[in-house]
Coordinates of C-alpha atoms in Angstrom, one line a residue:
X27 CA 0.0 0.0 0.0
X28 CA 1.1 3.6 -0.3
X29 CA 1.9 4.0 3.5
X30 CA 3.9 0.8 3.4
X31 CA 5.8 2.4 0.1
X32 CA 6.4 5.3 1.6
X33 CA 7.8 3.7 4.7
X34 CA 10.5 1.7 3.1
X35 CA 11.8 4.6 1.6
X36 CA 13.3 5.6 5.5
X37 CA 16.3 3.0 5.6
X38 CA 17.2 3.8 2.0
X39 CA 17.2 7.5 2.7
X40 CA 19.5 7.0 6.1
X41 CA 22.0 5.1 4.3
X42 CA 22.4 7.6 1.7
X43 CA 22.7 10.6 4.2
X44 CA 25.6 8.5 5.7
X45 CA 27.1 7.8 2.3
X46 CA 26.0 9.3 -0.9
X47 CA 27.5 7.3 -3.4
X48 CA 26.1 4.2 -2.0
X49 CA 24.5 2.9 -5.1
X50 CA 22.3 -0.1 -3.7
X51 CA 20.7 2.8 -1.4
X52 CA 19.7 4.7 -5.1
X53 CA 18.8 1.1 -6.7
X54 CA 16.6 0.8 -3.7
X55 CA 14.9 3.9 -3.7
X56 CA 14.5 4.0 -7.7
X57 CA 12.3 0.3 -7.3
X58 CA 10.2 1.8 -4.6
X59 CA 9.7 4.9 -6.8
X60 CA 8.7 2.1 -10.1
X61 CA 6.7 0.0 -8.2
X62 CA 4.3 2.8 -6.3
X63 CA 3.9 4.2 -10.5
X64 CA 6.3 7.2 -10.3
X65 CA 8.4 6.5 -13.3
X66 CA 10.2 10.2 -13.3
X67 CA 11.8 9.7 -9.7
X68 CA 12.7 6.0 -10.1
X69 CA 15.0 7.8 -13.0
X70 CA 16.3 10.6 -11.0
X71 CA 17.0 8.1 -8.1
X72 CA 19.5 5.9 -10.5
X73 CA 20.7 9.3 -12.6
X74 CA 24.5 8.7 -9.6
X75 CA 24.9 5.6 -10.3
X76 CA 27.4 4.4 -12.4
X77 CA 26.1 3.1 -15.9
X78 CA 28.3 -0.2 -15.8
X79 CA 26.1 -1.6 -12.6
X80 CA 24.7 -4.2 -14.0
X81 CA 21.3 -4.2 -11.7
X82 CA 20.8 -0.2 -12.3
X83 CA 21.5 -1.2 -15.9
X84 CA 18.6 -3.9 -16.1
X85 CA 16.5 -1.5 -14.3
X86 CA 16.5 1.7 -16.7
X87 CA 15.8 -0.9 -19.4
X88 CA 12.6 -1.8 -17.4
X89 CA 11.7 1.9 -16.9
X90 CA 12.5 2.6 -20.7
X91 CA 9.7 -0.1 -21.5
X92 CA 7.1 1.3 -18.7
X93 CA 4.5 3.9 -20.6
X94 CA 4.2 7.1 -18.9
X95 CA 3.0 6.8 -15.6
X96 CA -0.9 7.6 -14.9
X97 CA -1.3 11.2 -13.3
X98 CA -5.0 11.2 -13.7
X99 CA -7.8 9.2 -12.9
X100 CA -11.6 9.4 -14.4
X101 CA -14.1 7.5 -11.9
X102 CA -18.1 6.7 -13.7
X103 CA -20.6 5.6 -11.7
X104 CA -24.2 5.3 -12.4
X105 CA -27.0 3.4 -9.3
X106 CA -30.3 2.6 -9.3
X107 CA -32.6 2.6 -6.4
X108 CA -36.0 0.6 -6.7
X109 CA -38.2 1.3 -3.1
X110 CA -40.9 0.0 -1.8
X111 CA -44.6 0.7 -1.9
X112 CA -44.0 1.1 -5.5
X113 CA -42.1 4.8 -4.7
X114 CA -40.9 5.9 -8.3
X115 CA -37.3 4.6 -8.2
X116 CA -34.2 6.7 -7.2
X117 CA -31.4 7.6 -10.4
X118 CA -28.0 8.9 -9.6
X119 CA -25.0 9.2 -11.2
X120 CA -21.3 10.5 -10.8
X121 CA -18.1 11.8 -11.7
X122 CA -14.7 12.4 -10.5
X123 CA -12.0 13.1 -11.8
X124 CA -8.6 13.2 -9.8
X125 CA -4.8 14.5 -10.6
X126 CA -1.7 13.5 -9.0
X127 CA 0.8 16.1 -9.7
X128 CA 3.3 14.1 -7.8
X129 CA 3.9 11.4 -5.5
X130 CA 2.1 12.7 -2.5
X131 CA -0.5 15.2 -3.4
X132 CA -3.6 14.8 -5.2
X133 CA -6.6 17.0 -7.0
X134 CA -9.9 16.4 -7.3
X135 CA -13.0 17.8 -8.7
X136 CA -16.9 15.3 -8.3
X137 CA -20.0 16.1 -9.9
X138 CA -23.0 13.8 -8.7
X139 CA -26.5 14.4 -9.8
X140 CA -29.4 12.7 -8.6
X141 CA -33.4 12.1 -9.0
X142 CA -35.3 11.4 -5.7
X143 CA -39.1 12.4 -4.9
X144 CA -39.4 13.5 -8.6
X145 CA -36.9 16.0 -8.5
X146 CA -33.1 16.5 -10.0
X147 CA -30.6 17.9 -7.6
X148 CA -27.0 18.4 -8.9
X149 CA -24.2 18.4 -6.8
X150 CA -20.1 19.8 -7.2
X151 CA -16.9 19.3 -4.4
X152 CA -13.9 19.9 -4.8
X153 CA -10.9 18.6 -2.8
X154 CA -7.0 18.7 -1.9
X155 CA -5.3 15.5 -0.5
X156 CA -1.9 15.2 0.6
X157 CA 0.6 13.6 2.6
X158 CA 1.8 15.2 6.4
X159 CA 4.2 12.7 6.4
X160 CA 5.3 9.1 4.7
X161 CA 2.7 7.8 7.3
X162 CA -0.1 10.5 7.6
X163 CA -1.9 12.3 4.7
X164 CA -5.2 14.4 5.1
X165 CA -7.9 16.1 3.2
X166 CA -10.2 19.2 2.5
X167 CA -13.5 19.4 0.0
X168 CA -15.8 21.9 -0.4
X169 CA -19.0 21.0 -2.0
X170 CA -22.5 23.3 -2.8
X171 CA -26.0 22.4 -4.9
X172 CA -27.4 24.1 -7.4
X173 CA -30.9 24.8 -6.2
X174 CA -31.1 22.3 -4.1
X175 CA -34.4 20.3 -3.2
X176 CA -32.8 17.3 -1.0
X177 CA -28.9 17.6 -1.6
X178 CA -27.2 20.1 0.6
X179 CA -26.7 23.3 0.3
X180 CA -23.4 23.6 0.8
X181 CA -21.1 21.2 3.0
X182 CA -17.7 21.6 4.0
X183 CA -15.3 18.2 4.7
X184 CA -11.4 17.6 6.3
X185 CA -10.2 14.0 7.3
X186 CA -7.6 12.3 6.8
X187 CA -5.7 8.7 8.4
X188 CA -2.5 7.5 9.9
X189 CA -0.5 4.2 9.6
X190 CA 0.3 3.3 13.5
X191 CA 1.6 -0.2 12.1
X192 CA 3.2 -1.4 8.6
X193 CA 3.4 -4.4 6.8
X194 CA 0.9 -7.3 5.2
X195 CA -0.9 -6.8 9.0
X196 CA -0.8 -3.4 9.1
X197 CA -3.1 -0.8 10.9
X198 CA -4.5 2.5 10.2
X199 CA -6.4 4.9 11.7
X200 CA -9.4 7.3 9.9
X201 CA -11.3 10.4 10.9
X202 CA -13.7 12.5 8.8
X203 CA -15.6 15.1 9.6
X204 CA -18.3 17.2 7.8
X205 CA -20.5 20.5 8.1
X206 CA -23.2 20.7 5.9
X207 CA -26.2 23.0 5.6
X208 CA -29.2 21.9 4.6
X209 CA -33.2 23.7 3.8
X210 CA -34.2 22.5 7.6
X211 CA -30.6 23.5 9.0
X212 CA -27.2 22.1 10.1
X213 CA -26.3 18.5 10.0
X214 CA -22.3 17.4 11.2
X215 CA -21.0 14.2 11.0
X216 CA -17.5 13.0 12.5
X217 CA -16.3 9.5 11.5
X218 CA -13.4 8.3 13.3
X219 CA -12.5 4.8 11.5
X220 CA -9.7 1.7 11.5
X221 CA -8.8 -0.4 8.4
X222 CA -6.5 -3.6 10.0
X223 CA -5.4 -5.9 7.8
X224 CA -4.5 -9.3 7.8
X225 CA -2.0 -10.3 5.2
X226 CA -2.1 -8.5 2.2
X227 CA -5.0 -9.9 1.0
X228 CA -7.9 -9.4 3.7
X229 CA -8.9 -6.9 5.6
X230 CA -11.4 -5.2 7.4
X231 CA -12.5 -1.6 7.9
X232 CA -15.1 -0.6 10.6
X233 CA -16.4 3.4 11.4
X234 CA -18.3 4.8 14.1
X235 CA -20.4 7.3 12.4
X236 CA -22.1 10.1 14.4
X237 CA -24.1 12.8 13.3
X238 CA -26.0 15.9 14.9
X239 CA -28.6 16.5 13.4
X240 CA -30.7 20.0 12.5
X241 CA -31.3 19.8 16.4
X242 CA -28.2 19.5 17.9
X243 CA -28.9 16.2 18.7
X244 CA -26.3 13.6 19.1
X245 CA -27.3 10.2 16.9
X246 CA -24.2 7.2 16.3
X247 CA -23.6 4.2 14.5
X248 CA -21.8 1.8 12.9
X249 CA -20.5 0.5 9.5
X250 CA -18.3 -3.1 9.2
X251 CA -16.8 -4.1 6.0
X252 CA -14.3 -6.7 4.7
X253 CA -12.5 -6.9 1.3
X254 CA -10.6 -9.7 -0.1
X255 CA -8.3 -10.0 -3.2
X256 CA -8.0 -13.8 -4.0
X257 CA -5.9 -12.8 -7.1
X258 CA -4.5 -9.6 -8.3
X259 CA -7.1 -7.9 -10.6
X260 CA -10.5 -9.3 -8.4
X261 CA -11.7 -7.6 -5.3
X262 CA -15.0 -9.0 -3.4
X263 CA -16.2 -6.9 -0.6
X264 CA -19.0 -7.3 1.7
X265 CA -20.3 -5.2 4.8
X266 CA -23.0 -4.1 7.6
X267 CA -24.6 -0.7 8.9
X268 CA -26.3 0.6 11.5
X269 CA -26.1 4.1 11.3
X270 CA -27.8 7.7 10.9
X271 CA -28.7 8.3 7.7
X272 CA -29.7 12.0 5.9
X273 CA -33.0 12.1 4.2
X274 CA -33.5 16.2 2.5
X275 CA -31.2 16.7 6.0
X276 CA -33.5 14.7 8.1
X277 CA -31.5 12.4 10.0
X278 CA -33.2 9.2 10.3
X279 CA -31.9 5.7 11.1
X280 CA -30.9 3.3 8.3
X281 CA -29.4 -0.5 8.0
X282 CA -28.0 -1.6 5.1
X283 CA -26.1 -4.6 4.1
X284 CA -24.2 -4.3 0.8
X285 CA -21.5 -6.0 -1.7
X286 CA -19.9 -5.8 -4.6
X287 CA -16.9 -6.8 -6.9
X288 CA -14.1 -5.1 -8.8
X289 CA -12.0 -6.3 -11.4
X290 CA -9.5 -4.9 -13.0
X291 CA -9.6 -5.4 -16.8
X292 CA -6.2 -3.6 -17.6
X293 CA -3.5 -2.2 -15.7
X294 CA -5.6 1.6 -16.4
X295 CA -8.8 0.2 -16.6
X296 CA -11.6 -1.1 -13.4
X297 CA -14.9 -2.0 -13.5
X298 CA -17.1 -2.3 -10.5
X299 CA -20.1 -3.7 -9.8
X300 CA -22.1 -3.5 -6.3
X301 CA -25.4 -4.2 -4.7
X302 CA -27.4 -2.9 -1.6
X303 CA -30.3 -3.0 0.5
X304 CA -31.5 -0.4 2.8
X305 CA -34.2 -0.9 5.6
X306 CA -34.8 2.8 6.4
X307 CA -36.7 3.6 10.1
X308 CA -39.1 5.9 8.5
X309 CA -39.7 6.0 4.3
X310 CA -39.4 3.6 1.8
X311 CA -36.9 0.5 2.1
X312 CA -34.7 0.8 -0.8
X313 CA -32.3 -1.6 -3.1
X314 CA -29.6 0.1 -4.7
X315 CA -28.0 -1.7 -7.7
X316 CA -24.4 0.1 -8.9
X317 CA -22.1 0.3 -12.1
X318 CA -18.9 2.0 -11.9
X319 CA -15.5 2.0 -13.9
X320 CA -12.6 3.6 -13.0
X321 CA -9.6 4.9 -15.6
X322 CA -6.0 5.9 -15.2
X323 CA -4.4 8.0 -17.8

């Protein structure tokens, strides 16, 4: 993972501080630099060492056959919500659109619209993500509604997560937290979160959402979910809430249990598919059926 990237990096770094022309400390650093994408710095790194080395040697020819690594990143999504009671159905869809300038900073810009109750609300954020440090990196969005009927009227969001523990079990830590004004008034949300996992290939994330709702008052929950990659390209995940939900910034109390796949066609190209069910305390129950694909270019 990118924390666990970013760690290894440390020893390499040391070694070259004590000795600068130590050229396994560059080889080092150029590999971690290929293998996390960043096909510029894995060149830099190996630009001191001496062109006879054999390793260095077999590792610029890799890096001459890599393409040009992906800055940006175009996520599609597109759901469908059939409620009960025969409710005319729920349509949303999404885009987002992210650039990575460098290594540890990244762009973003999300345009979601959405048809609920018989009306269309459209809704833009924009956000900033970057790393405090090889283990922590944080975030800030700012998002609004045109016109809005359900969707907020504006909402304001910072977060972010540290890696307490590396390797295949390592831990990290979440929090989010979120402002958001509504027709009916002020809703926050703070998320603290942990993602543990157990191998590489498994693991599990688990929040504690709480909300406060147009009345100041204090509502909490929970979200459980697990992902496994039994090869390289598939991911299955599967997961639980019990948690405060917004309804037109009502906040009412919703479980869901959902799922889904992702596969990875190409090395730029995702698709994902996901399913969901909603039993909502007041309203309609809802199922939510999603299609998303994700490119890197």
């Amino acid at each position: 993972t990118r924390g666990e990237i970013a760690a290894a990096q440390t020893p390499f770094r040391a070694a070259l501080a004590a000795a600068p022309g130590y050229a396994d400390a560059r080889i080092g650093l150029a590999r971690i630099a290929q293998r996390r994408g960043d096909r510029a710095a894995a060149l830099r790194a190996l630009e001191p060492v001496d062109a006879a080395n054999p390793e260095a040697a077999e590792l610029r020819r890799q890096l001459a056959a890599t393409p040009p690594e992906a800055r940006w990143q175009l996520d599609l999504e597109g759901r469908y919500s059939d409620l009960s009671g025969g409710r005319e159905s729920w349509k949303e869809a999404a885009a987002q659109l992210r650039y990575r300038p460098n290594g540890t900073t990244a762009l973003g810009a999300r345009v979601e619209y959405a048809r609920r109750f018989g009306k269309d609300d459209v809704y833009g954020e924009l956000s900033v993500e970057g790393a405090l440090s090889p283990a922590v990196r944080g975030y800030v969005s700012l998002g609004a509604t045109a016109d809005p009927d359900f969707r907020p009227e504006w909402q304001i969001g910072a977060g972010g997560s540290a890696r307490v523990r590396s390797g295949p079990y390592a831990t990290v830590l979440t929090l989010d937290a979120r402002q958001a004004r509504f027709a009916v008034g002020d809703v926050q949300s703070v998320t603290p979160g942990i993602e543990q996992y157990l191998g590489g290939r498994f693991w599990v994330t688990g929040r504690w959402i709480n909300l406060f709702d147009e009345r100041g008052r204090h509502r909490s929950g929970y979200m459980v979910r697990g992902d496994v990659q039994p090869v390289d390209p598939l991911r299955l995940f599967v997961g639980y809430s019990d948690a405060p939900d917004t309804d037109e910034g009502i906040v009412v109390p919703v479980r869901s249990v959902f799922g889904g796949i992702s596969y990875d066609v190409s090395a730029r190209t995702t698709l994902r598919l996901s399913l969901a069910h909603e039993d909502r305390a007041t309203g309609a129950d809802r199922t939510q059926f999603g299609l998303g694909a994700g490119l890197r270019f």
